[in-house]
Amino acid sequence: MQFARVDERIAAEMLNAATTAGGLASYLNFRHTQLVAGRLVAEMDALEDLLTPFGNLHGGCLSAMVDHCLGVLFSPVIPAGSWFATTEFKLNLLRPVSSGLCVAVADIISLANRSGAARADITNDGKAVCAAHGTVTVASTKRNGP
């Protein structure tokens, strides 16, 4: 997909942002391994303290990973002077995760003036564990009038 604008400086900053941002991304130890226009690859470990009493990674961790990927993915390609927020996302949890590395690959599938859509697939040790689709709303910070 071609984008009207790609800010390489923002992409470079966002590549390391998961480890420096604090908050949930730091707590879940998200790591960005690739960020190019329209694609993000991120990873997290299925740590023991994130497991449910049944021994599986809580689905909220994968949900947080999808939402996080949406936030990072669109940053370098939205128009200058704009901001965006996740509007919605849907995910299918395909199989339980109990250990190992979770890898998310998120791709922009559409970007218009006021919205964008992306797909994210998460694997665990090479097996599909989550398929997601999400949208973001893009808004301009420019004001009309005084």
Tab-separated table of C-alpha atoms in Angstrom:
chain	number	residue	atom	x	y	z
A	1	MET	CA	0.000	0.000	0.000
A	2	GLN	CA	1.214	3.504	-0.781
A	3	PHE	CA	0.902	6.325	1.746
A	4	ALA	CA	0.707	10.061	1.060
A	5	ARG	CA	3.066	10.685	3.976
A	6	VAL	CA	5.618	8.564	5.796
A	7	ASP	CA	7.499	10.194	8.665
A	8	GLU	CA	10.680	8.140	9.060
A	9	ARG	CA	11.609	10.056	12.230
A	10	ILE	CA	8.384	9.012	13.928
A	11	ALA	CA	8.857	5.434	12.698
A	12	ALA	CA	12.350	5.346	14.227
A	13	GLU	CA	11.061	6.773	17.526
A	14	MET	CA	8.165	4.331	17.645
A	15	LEU	CA	10.441	1.378	16.952
A	16	ASN	CA	11.944	1.833	20.432
A	17	ALA	CA	8.863	3.302	22.127
A	18	ALA	CA	7.550	0.066	23.609
A	19	THR	CA	10.560	-0.245	25.883
A	20	THR	CA	10.637	3.427	26.887
A	21	ALA	CA	6.962	4.429	27.061
A	22	GLY	CA	6.152	2.922	30.444
A	23	GLY	CA	2.622	1.867	31.300
A	24	LEU	CA	1.006	-1.286	29.988
A	25	ALA	CA	3.422	-1.682	27.054
A	26	SER	CA	6.341	-1.809	29.476
A	27	TYR	CA	4.517	-4.012	31.972
A	28	LEU	CA	3.697	-6.572	29.270
A	29	ASN	CA	7.195	-6.082	27.817
A	30	PHE	CA	6.135	-5.407	24.226
A	31	ARG	CA	9.079	-5.108	21.865
A	32	HIS	CA	8.945	-3.711	18.338
A	33	THR	CA	11.212	-5.623	15.978
A	34	GLN	CA	10.156	-3.967	12.704
A	35	LEU	CA	8.247	-0.817	11.808
A	36	VAL	CA	8.006	0.244	8.197
A	37	ALA	CA	5.252	2.184	6.465
A	38	GLY	CA	2.150	0.086	6.910
A	39	ARG	CA	3.652	-2.828	8.867
A	40	LEU	CA	4.615	-3.456	12.484
A	41	VAL	CA	6.120	-6.601	13.941
A	42	ALA	CA	6.008	-6.737	17.736
A	43	GLU	CA	6.613	-9.427	20.314
A	44	MET	CA	5.976	-10.285	23.937
A	45	ASP	CA	6.788	-13.228	26.158
A	46	ALA	CA	4.024	-15.290	27.726
A	47	LEU	CA	5.324	-14.813	31.247
A	48	GLU	CA	4.182	-16.983	34.130
A	49	ASP	CA	2.752	-14.049	36.087
A	50	LEU	CA	0.421	-13.248	33.132
A	51	LEU	CA	-1.175	-16.703	33.131
A	52	THR	CA	-4.683	-17.442	34.381
A	53	PRO	CA	-5.258	-20.023	37.132
A	54	PHE	CA	-5.794	-22.486	34.261
A	55	GLY	CA	-2.219	-21.911	33.046
A	56	ASN	CA	-3.025	-19.909	29.914
A	57	LEU	CA	-2.050	-16.366	28.959
A	58	HIS	CA	-4.958	-14.091	29.783
A	59	GLY	CA	-6.808	-13.069	26.593
A	60	GLY	CA	-6.592	-9.473	27.770
A	61	CYS	CA	-2.834	-9.582	27.147
A	62	LEU	CA	-3.392	-10.467	23.490
A	63	SER	CA	-6.153	-7.862	23.297
A	64	ALA	CA	-3.786	-5.239	24.725
A	65	MET	CA	-1.176	-6.285	22.174
A	66	VAL	CA	-3.644	-5.759	19.303
A	67	ASP	CA	-4.666	-2.317	20.596
A	68	HIS	CA	-1.023	-1.376	21.105
A	69	CYS	CA	-0.131	-2.451	17.568
A	70	LEU	CA	-2.947	-0.308	16.154
A	71	GLY	CA	-1.577	2.676	18.026
A	72	VAL	CA	1.978	2.239	16.817
A	73	LEU	CA	1.202	1.117	13.273
A	74	PHE	CA	-0.569	4.298	12.147
A	75	SER	CA	1.795	6.793	13.812
A	76	PRO	CA	4.238	7.314	10.914
A	77	VAL	CA	1.639	7.530	8.137
A	78	ILE	CA	-1.162	9.812	9.345
A	79	PRO	CA	-1.135	13.424	8.109
A	80	ALA	CA	1.115	15.871	9.966
A	81	GLY	CA	-0.824	17.727	12.636
A	82	SER	CA	-3.267	14.854	13.141
A	83	TRP	CA	-3.919	12.432	15.949
A	84	PHE	CA	-5.735	9.133	15.995
A	85	ALA	CA	-7.428	6.766	18.388
A	86	THR	CA	-8.575	3.187	18.216
A	87	THR	CA	-12.259	3.136	17.304
A	88	GLU	CA	-12.836	-0.585	17.626
A	89	PHE	CA	-11.210	-3.926	17.187
A	90	LYS	CA	-12.367	-7.492	17.008
A	91	LEU	CA	-10.200	-10.444	17.765
A	92	ASN	CA	-10.566	-14.159	17.547
A	93	LEU	CA	-8.602	-16.127	20.107
A	94	LEU	CA	-7.677	-19.252	18.171
A	95	ARG	CA	-5.773	-21.389	20.678
A	96	PRO	CA	-4.440	-21.049	24.212
A	97	VAL	CA	-0.951	-19.766	24.954
A	98	SER	CA	0.869	-21.081	27.995
A	99	SER	CA	4.511	-20.167	27.342
A	100	GLY	CA	6.905	-18.941	24.696
A	101	LEU	CA	7.067	-15.950	22.422
A	102	CYS	CA	4.018	-14.217	20.937
A	103	VAL	CA	4.704	-12.363	17.681
A	104	ALA	CA	2.220	-9.891	16.211
A	105	VAL	CA	2.340	-8.845	12.574
A	106	ALA	CA	0.069	-5.867	11.921
A	107	ASP	CA	-0.605	-4.427	8.476
A	108	ILE	CA	-2.593	-1.384	7.409
A	109	ILE	CA	-5.229	-2.414	4.902
A	110	SER	CA	-6.863	0.990	4.433
A	111	LEU	CA	-6.108	4.605	5.290
A	112	ALA	CA	-8.473	7.420	4.360
A	113	ASN	CA	-8.740	11.012	5.552
A	114	ARG	CA	-10.702	10.191	8.691
A	115	SER	CA	-10.200	6.497	9.345
A	116	GLY	CA	-7.887	3.575	8.923
A	117	ALA	CA	-8.196	-0.196	9.130
A	118	ALA	CA	-5.614	-2.828	9.963
A	119	ARG	CA	-5.243	-6.538	10.406
A	120	ALA	CA	-3.102	-8.130	13.102
A	121	ASP	CA	-2.165	-11.774	13.387
A	122	ILE	CA	-0.441	-13.129	16.484
A	123	THR	CA	1.482	-16.373	16.566
A	124	ASN	CA	2.991	-18.283	19.467
A	125	ASP	CA	5.929	-20.489	18.664
A	126	GLY	CA	4.885	-20.408	14.998
A	127	LYS	CA	1.215	-21.324	15.547
A	128	ALA	CA	-1.674	-18.905	14.987
A	129	VAL	CA	-3.218	-17.844	18.314
A	130	CYS	CA	-5.080	-14.627	17.474
A	131	ALA	CA	-6.550	-12.997	14.370
A	132	ALA	CA	-7.738	-9.409	14.695
A	133	HIS	CA	-9.119	-6.518	12.692
A	134	GLY	CA	-9.283	-2.961	13.974
A	135	THR	CA	-10.074	0.586	12.959
A	136	VAL	CA	-8.781	3.952	14.038
A	137	THR	CA	-10.319	7.407	13.719
A	138	VAL	CA	-7.975	10.075	12.355
A	139	ALA	CA	-8.630	13.668	13.421
A	140	SER	CA	-6.920	16.905	12.573
A	141	THR	CA	-5.666	19.137	15.348
A	142	LYS	CA	-6.065	22.152	13.054
A	143	ARG	CA	-8.839	24.460	14.136
A	144	ASN	CA	-11.259	26.255	11.868
A	145	GLY	CA	-11.944	29.782	12.991
A	146	PRO	CA	-10.581	31.763	15.969
